[in-house]
């Protein structure tokens, strides 16, 4: 059923890095919910695979000493949704990945796989963009950290160099403290469908909850890779919490997005959904942050 030349199983990050260097043509496989589907479709015939699924140190969510939240690359979607640190500090990420596929996919699919496939519709990606996530990559020379906006190079292509694997996704404390967010997945049906458009917004309000200190908004499927809408972010900083601000914020997202026509939806429809979702997600985020609306 699967036309595979060889499967190498790594028991540790070091072993995975060595296997990557020994077999440069081999592809990493984590949960396999993308890779195995592609192989079953006949793509990658005769592929060599390096499984990292057994590296338990890459699983789970931790808080580091400096307050950074660290999500291991092999952490499954269902784990993320149930995790108490995620629920407390970035609840929106748990909600976003709870909209991936169905329960089986959420149990096997990993956040590492969801970001390394470089796909614009990945349900975790827009929220990770909106929270300024940092991608940790480990290779022979040690680890390097890359802001997620630089990690995505083009559709399907991310910044993973020869001999490297992604080992973690980091959310610095300055990104999540006093910050509340909301994700809206617009899909053609409610389950087992990828996003026609994904919108993730978060806001931080002033101590008296009357002013937006800063807002972040990122989209999936509004361009070839996930992207932030900087004009709307700039426009809202320092502005009073109001419905009128939500309207202006939402209209401004059109300045930075560039969706395309596809069989799922036209560009115009995606623009319409982007504005409406940005408004709703911004209003909801302000409410979650304690803003009076
Ligand atoms: C029925 C179905 C429904 C789906 N629905 C959705 C959906 O609604 N939303 C959504 O976002 N996705 C969806 N997906 C896609 C998929 O489940 C996700 O992209 C998932 O996160 C992939 O994770 P994985 O561990 O299974 O990755 P794999 O298939 O193992 O790998 C995916 C890619 O990432 C690379 N990779 C994986 N981990 C690493 C690592 N640590 N370091 C370096 N490279 C790595 C692999 O080489 C491969 O290129 C769906 C898939 C199926 C089959």
GROMACS .gro file of C-alpha atoms and ligand atoms in nm:
model
  346
    1UNK     CA    1   0.000   0.000   0.000
    2UNK     CA    2   0.287   0.238   0.084
    3UNK     CA    3   0.571   0.241  -0.165
    4UNK     CA    4   0.853   0.298   0.084
    5UNK     CA    5   1.221   0.218   0.039
    6UNK     CA    6   1.326   0.239   0.404
    7UNK     CA    7   1.202   0.355   0.743
    8UNK     CA    8   1.454   0.470   1.002
    9UNK     CA    9   1.334   0.526   1.357
   10UNK     CA   10   1.501   0.790   1.573
   11UNK     CA   11   1.492   0.746   1.951
   12UNK     CA   12   1.642   1.086   2.031
   13UNK     CA   13   1.693   1.427   1.872
   14UNK     CA   14   2.065   1.350   1.825
   15UNK     CA   15   1.979   1.028   1.646
   16UNK     CA   16   1.728   1.209   1.423
   17UNK     CA   17   1.993   1.466   1.330
   18UNK     CA   18   2.247   1.190   1.250
   19UNK     CA   19   1.991   1.004   1.039
   20UNK     CA   20   1.909   1.326   0.852
   21UNK     CA   21   2.278   1.373   0.770
   22UNK     CA   22   2.328   1.007   0.672
   23UNK     CA   23   2.015   1.002   0.453
   24UNK     CA   24   1.974   1.353   0.309
   25UNK     CA   25   1.698   1.244   0.072
   26UNK     CA   26   1.488   1.091   0.349
   27UNK     CA   27   1.177   1.269   0.470
   28UNK     CA   28   1.086   1.326   0.835
   29UNK     CA   29   0.761   1.168   0.945
   30UNK     CA   30   0.593   1.265   1.273
   31UNK     CA   31   0.223   1.173   1.309
   32UNK     CA   32   0.211   1.095   0.936
   33UNK     CA   33  -0.131   1.251   0.873
   34UNK     CA   34   0.012   1.448   0.578
   35UNK     CA   35   0.301   1.223   0.474
   36UNK     CA   36   0.112   0.893   0.469
   37UNK     CA   37  -0.182   1.044   0.284
   38UNK     CA   38   0.057   1.173   0.016
   39UNK     CA   39   0.229   0.834  -0.008
   40UNK     CA   40  -0.099   0.657  -0.035
   41UNK     CA   41  -0.188   0.887  -0.323
   42UNK     CA   42   0.123   0.760  -0.497
   43UNK     CA   43   0.335   1.070  -0.436
   44UNK     CA   44   0.687   1.015  -0.305
   45UNK     CA   45   0.705   0.662  -0.446
   46UNK     CA   46   1.009   0.478  -0.312
   47UNK     CA   47   1.064   0.735  -0.036
   48UNK     CA   48   1.294   0.688   0.260
   49UNK     CA   49   1.140   0.805   0.588
   50UNK     CA   50   1.289   0.903   0.922
   51UNK     CA   51   1.031   0.864   1.197
   52UNK     CA   52   1.070   1.098   1.492
   53UNK     CA   53   0.741   0.991   1.650
   54UNK     CA   54   0.917   0.794   1.927
   55UNK     CA   55   1.113   1.094   2.062
   56UNK     CA   56   0.910   1.152   2.377
   57UNK     CA   57   1.120   1.451   2.487
   58UNK     CA   58   0.957   1.646   2.201
   59UNK     CA   59   0.609   1.601   2.349
   60UNK     CA   60   0.426   1.833   2.586
   61UNK     CA   61   0.398   2.196   2.694
   62UNK     CA   62   0.629   2.353   2.955
   63UNK     CA   63   0.700   2.692   3.099
   64UNK     CA   64   1.068   2.784   3.087
   65UNK     CA   65   1.242   2.982   3.363
   66UNK     CA   66   1.205   3.314   3.180
   67UNK     CA   67   0.829   3.260   3.135
   68UNK     CA   68   0.851   3.138   2.774
   69UNK     CA   69   0.590   2.876   2.687
   70UNK     CA   70   0.751   2.585   2.508
   71UNK     CA   71   0.542   2.350   2.296
   72UNK     CA   72   0.733   2.038   2.190
   73UNK     CA   73   0.706   1.977   1.816
   74UNK     CA   74   0.551   1.633   1.861
   75UNK     CA   75   0.268   1.761   2.080
   76UNK     CA   76  -0.064   1.650   1.935
   77UNK     CA   77  -0.355   1.885   1.879
   78UNK     CA   78  -0.572   1.712   2.139
   79UNK     CA   79  -0.292   1.743   2.396
   80UNK     CA   80  -0.260   2.117   2.323
   81UNK     CA   81  -0.633   2.174   2.365
   82UNK     CA   82  -0.638   1.994   2.702
   83UNK     CA   83  -0.314   2.142   2.833
   84UNK     CA   84  -0.360   2.364   3.139
   85UNK     CA   85  -0.077   2.606   3.049
   86UNK     CA   86  -0.227   2.658   2.704
   87UNK     CA   87  -0.575   2.702   2.854
   88UNK     CA   88  -0.443   2.959   3.096
   89UNK     CA   89  -0.216   3.164   2.871
   90UNK     CA   90  -0.307   3.105   2.505
   91UNK     CA   91  -0.649   2.946   2.515
   92UNK     CA   92  -0.707   3.054   2.155
   93UNK     CA   93  -0.439   2.812   2.032
   94UNK     CA   94  -0.617   2.519   2.196
   95UNK     CA   95  -0.943   2.634   2.038
   96UNK     CA   96  -0.783   2.674   1.696
   97UNK     CA   97  -0.628   2.328   1.686
   98UNK     CA   98  -0.950   2.177   1.818
   99UNK     CA   99  -1.093   2.265   1.476
  100UNK     CA  100  -0.845   2.048   1.286
  101UNK     CA  101  -0.999   1.751   1.100
  102UNK     CA  102  -1.171   1.506   1.335
  103UNK     CA  103  -1.074   1.343   1.669
  104UNK     CA  104  -0.842   1.082   1.512
  105UNK     CA  105  -0.646   1.348   1.323
  106UNK     CA  106  -0.626   1.564   1.636
  107UNK     CA  107  -0.484   1.269   1.831
  108UNK     CA  108  -0.216   1.177   1.576
  109UNK     CA  109  -0.141   1.514   1.409
  110UNK     CA  110   0.135   1.723   1.563
  111UNK     CA  111   0.190   2.097   1.579
  112UNK     CA  112   0.537   2.042   1.433
  113UNK     CA  113   0.390   1.872   1.128
  114UNK     CA  114   0.127   2.143   1.095
  115UNK     CA  115   0.394   2.413   1.070
  116UNK     CA  116   0.666   2.220   0.884
  117UNK     CA  117   0.434   2.136   0.593
  118UNK     CA  118   0.434   2.510   0.508
  119UNK     CA  119   0.063   2.510   0.426
  120UNK     CA  120  -0.128   2.840   0.448
  121UNK     CA  121  -0.448   2.674   0.572
  122UNK     CA  122  -0.284   2.507   0.875
  123UNK     CA  123  -0.516   2.578   1.167
  124UNK     CA  124  -0.235   2.641   1.416
  125UNK     CA  125  -0.038   2.875   1.192
  126UNK     CA  126  -0.236   3.199   1.197
  127UNK     CA  127  -0.257   3.193   1.576
  128UNK     CA  128   0.117   3.122   1.602
  129UNK     CA  129   0.179   3.418   1.367
  130UNK     CA  130  -0.049   3.641   1.575
  131UNK     CA  131   0.134   3.544   1.895
  132UNK     CA  132   0.485   3.601   1.753
  133UNK     CA  133   0.586   3.238   1.796
  134UNK     CA  134   0.951   3.142   1.761
  135UNK     CA  135   1.044   2.818   1.586
  136UNK     CA  136   1.327   2.614   1.737
  137UNK     CA  137   1.532   2.399   1.500
  138UNK     CA  138   1.801   2.154   1.606
  139UNK     CA  139   2.087   2.033   1.390
  140UNK     CA  140   2.445   1.919   1.423
  141UNK     CA  141   2.563   2.267   1.528
  142UNK     CA  142   2.300   2.296   1.803
  143UNK     CA  143   1.975   2.490   1.804
  144UNK     CA  144   1.870   2.806   1.628
  145UNK     CA  145   1.554   3.008   1.674
  146UNK     CA  146   1.360   3.173   1.394
  147UNK     CA  147   1.054   3.401   1.419
  148UNK     CA  148   0.764   3.218   1.258
  149UNK     CA  149   0.720   3.495   1.000
  150UNK     CA  150   1.071   3.417   0.869
  151UNK     CA  151   1.028   3.040   0.903
  152UNK     CA  152   0.770   3.036   0.622
  153UNK     CA  153   0.950   3.104   0.294
  154UNK     CA  154   0.686   3.030   0.033
  155UNK     CA  155   0.390   2.793  -0.009
  156UNK     CA  156   0.504   2.450   0.107
  157UNK     CA  157   0.859   2.569   0.185
  158UNK     CA  158   0.989   2.647   0.533
  159UNK     CA  159   1.334   2.728   0.667
  160UNK     CA  160   1.457   2.382   0.771
  161UNK     CA  161   1.817   2.324   0.671
  162UNK     CA  162   1.997   2.001   0.590
  163UNK     CA  163   2.033   1.785   0.899
  164UNK     CA  164   1.779   1.982   1.105
  165UNK     CA  165   1.448   1.897   1.264
  166UNK     CA  166   1.201   2.127   1.430
  167UNK     CA  167   1.214   2.063   1.805
  168UNK     CA  168   0.985   2.323   1.958
  169UNK     CA  169   0.759   2.623   1.923
  170UNK     CA  170   0.815   2.900   2.174
  171UNK     CA  171   0.580   3.177   2.283
  172UNK     CA  172   0.769   3.446   2.476
  173UNK     CA  173   0.604   3.588   2.787
  174UNK     CA  174   0.591   3.937   2.632
  175UNK     CA  175   0.367   3.790   2.361
  176UNK     CA  176   0.108   3.632   2.585
  177UNK     CA  177   0.092   3.829   2.910
  178UNK     CA  178  -0.243   4.005   2.962
  179UNK     CA  179  -0.334   3.908   2.606
  180UNK     CA  180  -0.659   3.748   2.491
  181UNK     CA  181  -0.744   3.612   2.153
  182UNK     CA  182  -1.004   3.449   1.934
  183UNK     CA  183  -0.978   3.230   1.622
  184UNK     CA  184  -1.240   3.193   1.351
  185UNK     CA  185  -1.215   2.912   1.098
  186UNK     CA  186  -1.438   2.961   0.800
  187UNK     CA  187  -1.481   2.631   0.616
  188UNK     CA  188  -1.732   2.495   0.371
  189UNK     CA  189  -1.856   2.249   0.632
  190UNK     CA  190  -1.822   2.217   1.009
  191UNK     CA  191  -1.594   1.913   1.037
  192UNK     CA  192  -1.317   1.742   0.838
  193UNK     CA  193  -1.259   2.037   0.613
  194UNK     CA  194  -0.962   2.264   0.576
  195UNK     CA  195  -1.008   2.638   0.621
  196UNK     CA  196  -1.138   2.852   0.337
  197UNK     CA  197  -1.003   3.130   0.557
  198UNK     CA  198  -0.858   3.131   0.910
  199UNK     CA  199  -0.848   3.447   1.122
  200UNK     CA  200  -0.669   3.485   1.454
  201UNK     CA  201  -0.684   3.806   1.655
  202UNK     CA  202  -0.550   3.896   1.998
  203UNK     CA  203  -0.556   4.215   2.202
  204UNK     CA  204  -0.400   4.363   2.512
  205UNK     CA  205  -0.594   4.639   2.686
  206UNK     CA  206  -0.479   4.915   2.919
  207UNK     CA  207  -0.518   4.860   3.296
  208UNK     CA  208  -0.852   5.046   3.300
  209UNK     CA  209  -0.969   4.830   3.002
  210UNK     CA  210  -1.069   5.135   2.804
  211UNK     CA  211  -0.786   5.147   2.550
  212UNK     CA  212  -0.637   4.893   2.311
  213UNK     CA  213  -0.268   4.883   2.396
  214UNK     CA  214  -0.195   4.658   2.103
  215UNK     CA  215  -0.372   4.419   1.870
  216UNK     CA  216  -0.247   4.141   1.646
  217UNK     CA  217  -0.422   3.981   1.352
  218UNK     CA  218  -0.306   3.699   1.127
  219UNK     CA  219  -0.473   3.502   0.851
  220UNK     CA  220  -0.444   3.166   0.686
  221UNK     CA  221  -0.543   3.130   0.317
  222UNK     CA  222  -0.527   3.508   0.266
  223UNK     CA  223  -0.199   3.460   0.078
  224UNK     CA  224   0.034   3.175  -0.020
  225UNK     CA  225   0.161   3.155   0.337
  226UNK     CA  226   0.002   3.272   0.664
  227UNK     CA  227   0.040   3.647   0.715
  228UNK     CA  228  -0.012   3.935   0.956
  229UNK     CA  229  -0.215   4.245   0.873
  230UNK     CA  230   0.013   4.521   1.001
  231UNK     CA  231  -0.199   4.819   0.894
  232UNK     CA  232  -0.492   4.713   1.111
  233UNK     CA  233  -0.255   4.642   1.400
  234UNK     CA  234  -0.098   4.990   1.378
  235UNK     CA  235  -0.431   5.165   1.339
  236UNK     CA  236  -0.577   5.013   1.656
  237UNK     CA  237  -0.287   5.073   1.895
  238UNK     CA  238  -0.375   5.335   2.159
  239UNK     CA  239  -0.738   5.365   2.042
  240UNK     CA  240  -1.044   5.354   2.271
  241UNK     CA  241  -1.225   5.019   2.296
  242UNK     CA  242  -1.536   5.052   2.079
  243UNK     CA  243  -1.741   4.885   1.810
  244UNK     CA  244  -1.644   5.162   1.573
  245UNK     CA  245  -1.276   5.068   1.620
  246UNK     CA  246  -1.359   4.705   1.537
  247UNK     CA  247  -1.515   4.823   1.212
  248UNK     CA  248  -1.211   5.031   1.114
  249UNK     CA  249  -0.973   4.754   1.219
  250UNK     CA  250  -1.160   4.503   1.004
  251UNK     CA  251  -1.170   4.725   0.695
  252UNK     CA  252  -0.795   4.790   0.729
  253UNK     CA  253  -0.703   4.420   0.700
  254UNK     CA  254  -0.771   4.448   0.325
  255UNK     CA  255  -0.453   4.658   0.295
  256UNK     CA  256  -0.229   4.361   0.372
  257UNK     CA  257  -0.400   4.046   0.249
  258UNK     CA  258  -0.400   3.896  -0.095
  259UNK     CA  259  -0.630   3.593  -0.120
  260UNK     CA  260  -0.673   3.411  -0.447
  261UNK     CA  261  -0.953   3.245  -0.633
  262UNK     CA  262  -0.970   2.871  -0.580
  263UNK     CA  263  -1.231   2.602  -0.620
  264UNK     CA  264  -1.323   2.655  -0.253
  265UNK     CA  265  -1.395   3.028  -0.279
  266UNK     CA  266  -1.334   3.336  -0.489
  267UNK     CA  267  -1.090   3.609  -0.391
  268UNK     CA  268  -1.380   3.850  -0.334
  269UNK     CA  269  -1.558   3.608  -0.107
  270UNK     CA  270  -1.239   3.553   0.094
  271UNK     CA  271  -1.192   3.931   0.127
  272UNK     CA  272  -1.548   3.960   0.255
  273UNK     CA  273  -1.495   3.677   0.506
  274UNK     CA  274  -1.163   3.826   0.617
  275UNK     CA  275  -1.323   4.162   0.704
  276UNK     CA  276  -1.619   4.006   0.882
  277UNK     CA  277  -1.406   3.753   1.073
  278UNK     CA  278  -1.152   4.018   1.173
  279UNK     CA  279  -1.432   4.231   1.315
  280UNK     CA  280  -1.592   3.947   1.508
  281UNK     CA  281  -1.261   3.811   1.638
  282UNK     CA  282  -1.148   4.160   1.742
  283UNK     CA  283  -1.475   4.227   1.928
  284UNK     CA  284  -1.458   3.888   2.099
  285UNK     CA  285  -1.093   3.941   2.196
  286UNK     CA  286  -1.172   4.282   2.349
  287UNK     CA  287  -1.457   4.123   2.548
  288UNK     CA  288  -1.232   3.841   2.669
  289UNK     CA  289  -0.977   4.102   2.777
  290UNK     CA  290  -1.243   4.272   2.991
  291UNK     CA  291  -1.329   4.558   2.756
  292UNK     CA  292  -1.677   4.709   2.800
  293UNK     CA  293  -1.865   4.696   2.470
  294LIG     C1  294  -0.854   1.377   0.706
  294LIG     C2  295  -0.758   1.490   0.735
  294LIG     C3  296  -0.810   1.611   0.779
  294LIG     C4  297  -0.722   1.718   0.806
  294LIG     N1  298  -0.776   1.835   0.848
  294LIG     C5  299  -0.695   1.938   0.878
  294LIG     C6  300  -0.749   2.062   0.926
  294LIG     O1  301  -0.871   2.080   0.941
  294LIG     N2  302  -0.662   2.162   0.956
  294LIG     C7  303  -0.527   2.148   0.942
  294LIG     O2  304  -0.453   2.242   0.972
  294LIG     N3  305  -0.472   2.032   0.896
  294LIG     C8  306  -0.552   1.927   0.864
  294LIG     N4  307  -0.498   1.809   0.817
  294LIG     C9  308  -0.354   1.802   0.791
  294LIG    C10  309  -0.267   1.736   0.901
  294LIG     O3  310  -0.340   1.659   0.991
  294LIG    C11  311  -0.187   1.840   0.978
  294LIG     O4  312  -0.109   1.919   0.891
  294LIG    C12  313  -0.096   1.778   1.085
  294LIG     O5  314  -0.060   1.877   1.174
  294LIG    C13  315   0.033   1.717   1.033
  294LIG     O6  316   0.105   1.669   1.146
  294LIG     P1  317   0.175   1.526   1.140
  294LIG     O7  318   0.250   1.508   1.268
  294LIG     O8  319   0.077   1.421   1.106
  294LIG     O9  320   0.276   1.553   1.019
  294LIG     P2  321   0.348   1.455   0.915
  294LIG    O10  322   0.252   1.406   0.814
  294LIG    O11  323   0.425   1.351   0.991
  294LIG    O12  324   0.449   1.559   0.854
  294LIG    C14  325   0.403   1.673   0.782
  294LIG    C15  326   0.524   1.747   0.722
  294LIG    O13  327   0.604   1.807   0.821
  294LIG    C16  328   0.736   1.751   0.825
  294LIG     N5  329   0.766   1.739   0.968
  294LIG    C17  330   0.682   1.693   1.064
  294LIG     N6  331   0.735   1.711   1.186
  294LIG    C18  332   0.858   1.766   1.166
  294LIG    C19  333   0.962   1.809   1.255
  294LIG     N7  334   0.950   1.803   1.388
  294LIG     N8  335   1.075   1.862   1.201
  294LIG    C20  336   1.087   1.873   1.065
  294LIG     N9  337   0.993   1.836   0.977
  294LIG    C21  338   0.878   1.784   1.027
  294LIG    C22  339   0.728   1.622   0.747
  294LIG    O14  340   0.852   1.591   0.685
  294LIG    C23  341   0.620   1.657   0.645
  294LIG    O15  342   0.675   1.733   0.540
  294LIG    C24  343  -0.583   1.701   0.789
  294LIG    C25  344  -0.532   1.578   0.746
  294LIG    C26  345  -0.619   1.472   0.719
  294LIG    C27  346  -0.561   1.342   0.673
   0.00000   0.00000   0.00000
